mmCIF file of C-alpha atoms in Angstrom:
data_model
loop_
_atom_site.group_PDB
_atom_site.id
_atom_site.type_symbol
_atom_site.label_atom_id
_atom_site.label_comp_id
_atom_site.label_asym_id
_atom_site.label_seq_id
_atom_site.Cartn_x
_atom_site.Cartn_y
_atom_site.Cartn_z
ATOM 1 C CA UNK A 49 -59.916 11.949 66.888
ATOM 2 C CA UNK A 50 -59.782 13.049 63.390
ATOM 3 C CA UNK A 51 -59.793 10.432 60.324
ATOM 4 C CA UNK A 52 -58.089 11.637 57.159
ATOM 5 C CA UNK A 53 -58.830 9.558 53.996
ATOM 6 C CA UNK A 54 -57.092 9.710 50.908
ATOM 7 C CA UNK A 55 -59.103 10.190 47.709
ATOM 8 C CA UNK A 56 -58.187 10.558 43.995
ATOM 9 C CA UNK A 57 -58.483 14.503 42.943
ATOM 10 C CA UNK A 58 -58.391 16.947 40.059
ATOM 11 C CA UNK A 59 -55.926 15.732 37.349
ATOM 12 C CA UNK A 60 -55.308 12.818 39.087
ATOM 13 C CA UNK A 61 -53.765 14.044 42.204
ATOM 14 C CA UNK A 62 -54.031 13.335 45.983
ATOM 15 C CA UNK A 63 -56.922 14.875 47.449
ATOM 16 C CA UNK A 64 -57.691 14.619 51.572
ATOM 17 C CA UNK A 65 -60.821 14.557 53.479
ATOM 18 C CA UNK A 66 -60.838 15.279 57.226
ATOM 19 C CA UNK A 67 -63.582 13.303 58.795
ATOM 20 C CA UNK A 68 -65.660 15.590 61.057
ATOM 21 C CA UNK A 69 -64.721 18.876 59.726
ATOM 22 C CA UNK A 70 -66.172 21.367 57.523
ATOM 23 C CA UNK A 71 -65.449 20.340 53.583
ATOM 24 C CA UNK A 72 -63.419 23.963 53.199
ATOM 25 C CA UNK A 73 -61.164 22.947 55.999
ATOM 26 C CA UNK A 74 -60.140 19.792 54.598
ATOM 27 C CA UNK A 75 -60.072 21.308 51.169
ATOM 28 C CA UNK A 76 -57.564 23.759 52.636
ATOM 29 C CA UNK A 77 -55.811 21.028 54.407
ATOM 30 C CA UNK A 78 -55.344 19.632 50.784
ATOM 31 C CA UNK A 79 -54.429 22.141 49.179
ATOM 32 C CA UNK A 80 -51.532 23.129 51.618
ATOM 33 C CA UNK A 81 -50.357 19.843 51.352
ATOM 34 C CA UNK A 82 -50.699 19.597 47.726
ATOM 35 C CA UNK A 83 -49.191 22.764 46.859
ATOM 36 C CA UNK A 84 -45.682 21.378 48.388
ATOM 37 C CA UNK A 85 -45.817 18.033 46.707
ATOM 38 C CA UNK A 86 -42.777 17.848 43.947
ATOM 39 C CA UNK A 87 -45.038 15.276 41.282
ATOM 40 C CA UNK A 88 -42.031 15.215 38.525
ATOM 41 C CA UNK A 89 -40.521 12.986 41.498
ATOM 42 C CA UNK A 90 -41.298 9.095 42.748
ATOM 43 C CA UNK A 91 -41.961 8.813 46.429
ATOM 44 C CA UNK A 92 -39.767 5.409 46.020
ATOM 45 C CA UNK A 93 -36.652 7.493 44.707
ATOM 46 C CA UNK A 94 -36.925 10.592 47.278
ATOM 47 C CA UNK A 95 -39.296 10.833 49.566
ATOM 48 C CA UNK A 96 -38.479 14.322 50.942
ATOM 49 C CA UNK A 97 -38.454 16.006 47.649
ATOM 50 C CA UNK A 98 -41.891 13.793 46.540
ATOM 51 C CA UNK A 99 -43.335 15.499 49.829
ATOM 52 C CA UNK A 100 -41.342 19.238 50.364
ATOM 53 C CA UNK A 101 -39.745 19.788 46.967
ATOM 54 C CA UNK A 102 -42.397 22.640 45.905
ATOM 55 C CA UNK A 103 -42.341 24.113 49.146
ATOM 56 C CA UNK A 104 -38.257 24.334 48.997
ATOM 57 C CA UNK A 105 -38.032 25.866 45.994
ATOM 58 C CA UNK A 106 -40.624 28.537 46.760
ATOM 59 C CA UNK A 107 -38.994 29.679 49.964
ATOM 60 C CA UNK A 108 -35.515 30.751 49.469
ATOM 61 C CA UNK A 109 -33.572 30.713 53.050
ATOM 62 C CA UNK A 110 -33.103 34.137 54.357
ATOM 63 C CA UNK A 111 -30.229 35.390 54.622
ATOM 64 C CA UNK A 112 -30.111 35.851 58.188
ATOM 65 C CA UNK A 113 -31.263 32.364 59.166
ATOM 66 C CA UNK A 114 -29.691 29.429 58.937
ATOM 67 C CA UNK A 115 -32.886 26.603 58.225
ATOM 68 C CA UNK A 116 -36.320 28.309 56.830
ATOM 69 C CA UNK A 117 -39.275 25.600 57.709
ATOM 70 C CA UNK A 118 -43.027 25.606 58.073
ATOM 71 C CA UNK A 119 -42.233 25.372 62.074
ATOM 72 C CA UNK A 120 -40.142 28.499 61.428
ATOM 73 C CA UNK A 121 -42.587 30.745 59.974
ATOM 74 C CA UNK A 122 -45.491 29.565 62.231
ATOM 75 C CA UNK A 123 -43.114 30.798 65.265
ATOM 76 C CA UNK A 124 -42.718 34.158 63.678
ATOM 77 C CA UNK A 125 -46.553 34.544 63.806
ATOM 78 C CA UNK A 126 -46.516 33.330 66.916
ATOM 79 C CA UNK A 127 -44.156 35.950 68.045
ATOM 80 C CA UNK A 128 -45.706 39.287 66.815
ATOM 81 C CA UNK A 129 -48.908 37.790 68.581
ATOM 82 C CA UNK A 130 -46.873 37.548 71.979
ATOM 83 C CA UNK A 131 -45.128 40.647 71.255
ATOM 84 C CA UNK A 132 -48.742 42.227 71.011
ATOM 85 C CA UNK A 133 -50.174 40.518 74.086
ATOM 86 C CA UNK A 134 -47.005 41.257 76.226
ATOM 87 C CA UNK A 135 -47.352 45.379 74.814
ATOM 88 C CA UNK A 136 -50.814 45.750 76.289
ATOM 89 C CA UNK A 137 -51.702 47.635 78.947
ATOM 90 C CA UNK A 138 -52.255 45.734 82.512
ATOM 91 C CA UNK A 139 -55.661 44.334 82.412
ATOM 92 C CA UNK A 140 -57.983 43.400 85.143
ATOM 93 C CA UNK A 141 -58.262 39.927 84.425
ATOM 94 C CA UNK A 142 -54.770 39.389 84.483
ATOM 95 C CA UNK A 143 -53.283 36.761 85.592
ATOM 96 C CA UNK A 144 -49.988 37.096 87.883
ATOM 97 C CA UNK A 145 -47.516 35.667 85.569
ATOM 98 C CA UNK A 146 -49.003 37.667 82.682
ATOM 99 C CA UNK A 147 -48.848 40.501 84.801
ATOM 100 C CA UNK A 148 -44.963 39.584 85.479
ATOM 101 C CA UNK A 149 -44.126 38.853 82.155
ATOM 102 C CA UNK A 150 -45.215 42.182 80.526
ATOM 103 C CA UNK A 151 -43.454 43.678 83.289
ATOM 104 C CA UNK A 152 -40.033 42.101 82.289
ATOM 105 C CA UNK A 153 -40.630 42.565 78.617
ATOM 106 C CA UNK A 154 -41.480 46.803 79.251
ATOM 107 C CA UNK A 155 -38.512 46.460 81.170
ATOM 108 C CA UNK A 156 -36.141 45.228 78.339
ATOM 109 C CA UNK A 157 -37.590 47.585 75.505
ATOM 110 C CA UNK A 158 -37.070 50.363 78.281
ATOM 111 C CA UNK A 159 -33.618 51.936 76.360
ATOM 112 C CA UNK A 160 -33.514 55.317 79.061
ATOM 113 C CA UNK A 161 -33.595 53.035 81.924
ATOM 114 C CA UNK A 162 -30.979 50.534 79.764
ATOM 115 C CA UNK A 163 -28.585 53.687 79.300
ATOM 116 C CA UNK A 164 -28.950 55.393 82.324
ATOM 117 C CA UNK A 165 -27.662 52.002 84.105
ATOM 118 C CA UNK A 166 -25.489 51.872 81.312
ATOM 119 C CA UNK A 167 -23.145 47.954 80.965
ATOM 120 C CA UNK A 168 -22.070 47.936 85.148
ATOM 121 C CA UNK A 169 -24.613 45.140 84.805
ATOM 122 C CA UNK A 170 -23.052 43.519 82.532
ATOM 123 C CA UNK A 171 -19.535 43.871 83.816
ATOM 124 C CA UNK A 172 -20.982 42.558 87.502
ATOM 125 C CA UNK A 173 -22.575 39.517 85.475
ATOM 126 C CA UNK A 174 -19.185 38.669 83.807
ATOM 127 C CA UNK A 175 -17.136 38.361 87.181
ATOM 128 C CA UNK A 176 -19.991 37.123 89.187
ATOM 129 C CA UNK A 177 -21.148 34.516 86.706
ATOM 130 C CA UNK A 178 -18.439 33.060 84.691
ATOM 131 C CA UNK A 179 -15.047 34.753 86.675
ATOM 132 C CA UNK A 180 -14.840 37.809 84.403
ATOM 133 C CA UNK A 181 -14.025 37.944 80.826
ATOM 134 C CA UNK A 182 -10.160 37.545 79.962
ATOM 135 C CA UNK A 183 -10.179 40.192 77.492
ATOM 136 C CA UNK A 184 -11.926 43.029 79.588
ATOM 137 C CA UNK A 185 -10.856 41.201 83.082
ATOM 138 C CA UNK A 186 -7.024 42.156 84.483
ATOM 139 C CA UNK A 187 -7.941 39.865 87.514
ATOM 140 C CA UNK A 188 -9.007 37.071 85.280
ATOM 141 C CA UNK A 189 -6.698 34.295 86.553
ATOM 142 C CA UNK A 190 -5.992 30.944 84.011
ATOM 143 C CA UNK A 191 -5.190 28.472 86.789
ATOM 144 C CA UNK A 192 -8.395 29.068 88.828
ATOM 145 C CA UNK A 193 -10.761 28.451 85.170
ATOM 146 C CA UNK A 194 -12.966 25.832 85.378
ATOM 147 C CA UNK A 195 -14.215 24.415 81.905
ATOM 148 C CA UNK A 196 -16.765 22.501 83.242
ATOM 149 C CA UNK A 197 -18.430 24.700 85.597
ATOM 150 C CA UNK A 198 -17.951 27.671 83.108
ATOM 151 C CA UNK A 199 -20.259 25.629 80.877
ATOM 152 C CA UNK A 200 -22.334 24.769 82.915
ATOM 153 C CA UNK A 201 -22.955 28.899 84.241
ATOM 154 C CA UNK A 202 -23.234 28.940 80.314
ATOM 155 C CA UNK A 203 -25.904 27.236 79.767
ATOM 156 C CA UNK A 204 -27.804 28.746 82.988
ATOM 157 C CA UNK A 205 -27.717 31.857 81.580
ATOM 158 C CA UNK A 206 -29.005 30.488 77.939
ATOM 159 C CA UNK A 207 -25.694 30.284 75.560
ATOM 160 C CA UNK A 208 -24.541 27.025 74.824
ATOM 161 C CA UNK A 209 -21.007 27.431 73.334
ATOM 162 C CA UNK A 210 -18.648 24.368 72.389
ATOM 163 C CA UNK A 211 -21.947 21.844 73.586
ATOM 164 C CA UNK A 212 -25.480 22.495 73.784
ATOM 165 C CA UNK A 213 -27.529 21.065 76.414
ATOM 166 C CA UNK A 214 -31.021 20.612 76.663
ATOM 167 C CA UNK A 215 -33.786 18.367 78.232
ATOM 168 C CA UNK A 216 -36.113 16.435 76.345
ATOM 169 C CA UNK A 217 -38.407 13.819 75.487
ATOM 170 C CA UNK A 218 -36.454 10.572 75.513
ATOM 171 C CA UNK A 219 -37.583 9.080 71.513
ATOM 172 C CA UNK A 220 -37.794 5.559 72.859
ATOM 173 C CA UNK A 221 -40.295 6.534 75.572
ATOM 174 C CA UNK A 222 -42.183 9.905 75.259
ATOM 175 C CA UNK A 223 -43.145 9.365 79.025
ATOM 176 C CA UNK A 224 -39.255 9.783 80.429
ATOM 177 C CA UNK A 225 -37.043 13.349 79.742
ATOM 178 C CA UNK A 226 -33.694 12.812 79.135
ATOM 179 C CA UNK A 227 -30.775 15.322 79.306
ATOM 180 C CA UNK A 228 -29.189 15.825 75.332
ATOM 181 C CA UNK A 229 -26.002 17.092 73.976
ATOM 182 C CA UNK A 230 -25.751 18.514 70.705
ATOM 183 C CA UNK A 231 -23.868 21.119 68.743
ATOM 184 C CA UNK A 232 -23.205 24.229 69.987
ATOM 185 C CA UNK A 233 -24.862 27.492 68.696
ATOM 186 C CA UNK A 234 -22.207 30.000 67.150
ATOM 187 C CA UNK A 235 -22.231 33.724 67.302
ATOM 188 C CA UNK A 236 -23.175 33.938 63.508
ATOM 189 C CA UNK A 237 -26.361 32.432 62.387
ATOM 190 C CA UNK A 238 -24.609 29.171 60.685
ATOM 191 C CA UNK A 239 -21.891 27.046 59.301
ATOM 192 C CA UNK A 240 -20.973 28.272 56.603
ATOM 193 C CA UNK A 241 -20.294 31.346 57.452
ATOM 194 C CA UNK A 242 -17.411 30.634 58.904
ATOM 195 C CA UNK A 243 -16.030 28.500 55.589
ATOM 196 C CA UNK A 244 -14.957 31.752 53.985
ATOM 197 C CA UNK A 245 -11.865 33.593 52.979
ATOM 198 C CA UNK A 246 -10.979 35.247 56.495
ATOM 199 C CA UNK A 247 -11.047 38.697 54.858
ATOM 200 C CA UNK A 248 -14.515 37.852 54.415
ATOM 201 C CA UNK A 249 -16.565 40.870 54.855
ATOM 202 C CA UNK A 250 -19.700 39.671 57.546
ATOM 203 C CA UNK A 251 -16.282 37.367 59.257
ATOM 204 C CA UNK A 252 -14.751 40.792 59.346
ATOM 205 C CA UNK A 253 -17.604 42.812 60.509
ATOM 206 C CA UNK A 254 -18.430 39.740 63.255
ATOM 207 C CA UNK A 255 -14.902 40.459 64.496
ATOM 208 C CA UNK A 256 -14.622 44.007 64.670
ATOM 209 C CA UNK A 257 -17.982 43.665 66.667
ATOM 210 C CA UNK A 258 -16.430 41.282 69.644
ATOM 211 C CA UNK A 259 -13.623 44.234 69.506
ATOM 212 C CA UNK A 260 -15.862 47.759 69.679
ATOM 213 C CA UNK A 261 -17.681 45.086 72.970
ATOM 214 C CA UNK A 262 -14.897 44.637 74.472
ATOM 215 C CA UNK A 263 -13.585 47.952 74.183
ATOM 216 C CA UNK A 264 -16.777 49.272 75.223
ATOM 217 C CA UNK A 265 -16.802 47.307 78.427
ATOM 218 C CA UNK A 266 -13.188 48.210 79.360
ATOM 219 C CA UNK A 267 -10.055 46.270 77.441
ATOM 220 C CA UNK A 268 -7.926 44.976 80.406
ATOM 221 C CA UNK A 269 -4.913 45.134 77.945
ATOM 222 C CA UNK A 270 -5.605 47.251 74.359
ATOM 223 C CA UNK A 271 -2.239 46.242 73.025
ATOM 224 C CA UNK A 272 -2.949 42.394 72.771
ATOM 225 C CA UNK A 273 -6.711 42.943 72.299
ATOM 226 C CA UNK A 274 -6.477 42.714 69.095
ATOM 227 C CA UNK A 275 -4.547 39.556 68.515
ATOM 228 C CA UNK A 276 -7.094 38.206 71.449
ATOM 229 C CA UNK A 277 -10.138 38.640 69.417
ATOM 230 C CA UNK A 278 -8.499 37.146 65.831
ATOM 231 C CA UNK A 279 -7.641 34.209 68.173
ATOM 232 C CA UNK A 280 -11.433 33.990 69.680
ATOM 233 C CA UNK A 281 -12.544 34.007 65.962
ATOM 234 C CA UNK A 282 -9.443 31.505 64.755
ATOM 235 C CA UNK A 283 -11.501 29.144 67.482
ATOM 236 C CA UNK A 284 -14.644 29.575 66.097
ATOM 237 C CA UNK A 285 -13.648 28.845 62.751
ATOM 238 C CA UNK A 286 -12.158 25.600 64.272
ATOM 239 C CA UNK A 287 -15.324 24.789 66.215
ATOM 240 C CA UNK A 288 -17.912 25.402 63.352
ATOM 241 C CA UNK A 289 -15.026 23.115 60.936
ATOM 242 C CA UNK A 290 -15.697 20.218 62.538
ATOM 243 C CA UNK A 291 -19.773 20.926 63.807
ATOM 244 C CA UNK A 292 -21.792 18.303 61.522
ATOM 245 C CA UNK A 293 -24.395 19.294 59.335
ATOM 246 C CA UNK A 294 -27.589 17.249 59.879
ATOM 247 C CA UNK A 295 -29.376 15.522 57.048
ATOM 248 C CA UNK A 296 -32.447 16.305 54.989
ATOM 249 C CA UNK A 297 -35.114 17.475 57.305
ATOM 250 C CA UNK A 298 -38.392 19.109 57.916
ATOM 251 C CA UNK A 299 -35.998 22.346 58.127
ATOM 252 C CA UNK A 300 -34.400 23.436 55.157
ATOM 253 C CA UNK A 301 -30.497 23.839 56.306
ATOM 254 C CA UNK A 302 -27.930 26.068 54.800
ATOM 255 C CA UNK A 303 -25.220 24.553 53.308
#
């Protein structure tokens, strides 16, 4: 158990001292902290700017991401490390499952082997899975679609579209899981864009990728495929219209 104690530092600022650690942690510890606090505001007026305000306006949001957050950029790290580990050669000392999951990750960064199988896998996955796609699908058949169970193959297979599902720690008592719903997760990487002009040149470009897909797979009917994909994005639109933006968090969120 660690004890931090608050004590008065340079210039009259907060200064923190972590009780059974070296000084230069602490004084790191400190200064991370410190260097984020926004001291032109009170605490009592707005906490989250008092405590992030520095730290927001020295990290712009890429433009690929929707939020940019501490958490964020410590997962990136944590990612190259993994991507490292998982590149190595197999090792003696291996375990099983390390030995399995650099396995599976040579086998997705394995592009001959992806193009010589070429998308039959994906076409298989599409009727096996979720009763084939309507737009690359002749067979596809309306009055045998399931909703529900289409969901829930979804979300078996990782995509959460129209709800996202997910089990976690119940906030009342960390000791029970509970099963959530939340928002679902859009093809493009937030909100707003999909509040645009739709001659909006990523809308556009996000479009006329679901087309050169589906045409790439095999369009069951290339004269309405067209209209079929404005229509898939006209629903989007609608979906991410009426998806509520969370408050102020420890995630910066694009507006």
């Amino acid at each position: 158990m660690r004890v931090v104690q608050k004590t008065t530092g340079p210039k009259g600022r907060a200064a923190y001292n972590v009780e059974g650690q070296r000084n230069c942690r602490s004084e790191f510890i400190a200064s991370r902290i410190d260097s984020n606090i926004d001291y032109s505001v009170s605490p009592c007026d707005d906490l989250y700017q008092f405590a992030c305000g520095r730290w927001v306006e020295k990290n712009a949001i890429p433009e690929e991401l929707m939020t940019y957050s501490t958490f964020g950029i410590l997962r990136e790290g944590v990612e190259i490390v993994l991507r490292n580990l998982l590149q190595e050669d197999h090792m003696p000392e291996d375990l099983e499952c390390m030995k399995k999951a650099k396995d599976m990750y040579a086998s997705c960064i394995d592009m001959d082997k992806i193009e010589e199988r070429g998308d039959q896998i994906l076409k298989d996955m599409l009727v096996r899975e979720l009763g084939g796609w309507p737009l690359t699908h002749a067979a596809w058949d309306e009055d045998a679609f399931d909703l529900v169970d289409t969901l829930i193959k979804l979300n078996r297979l990782g995509e959460n579209p129209i709800i996202s599902f997910y089990v976690g720690l119940d906030s009342k008592d960390t000791s029970t899981r509970v099963l959530t719903m939340d928002q679902p997760i859009f093809g493009m990487p937030g909100q707003k864009y999909y509040q645009v002009s739709r001659d909006d040149a990523m809308l556009k470009a996000y479009e006329d990728l679901i087309y050169r897909v589906s045409k790439l797979i095999g369009q069951a009917n290339p004269d309405t495929a067209v209209k079929e994909v404005k229509e898939i994005i006209e629903f989007e639109i609608l979906l991410a219209n009426v998806r509520t933006l969370s408050g102020k968090t420890s995630a910066k969120a694009a507006a």
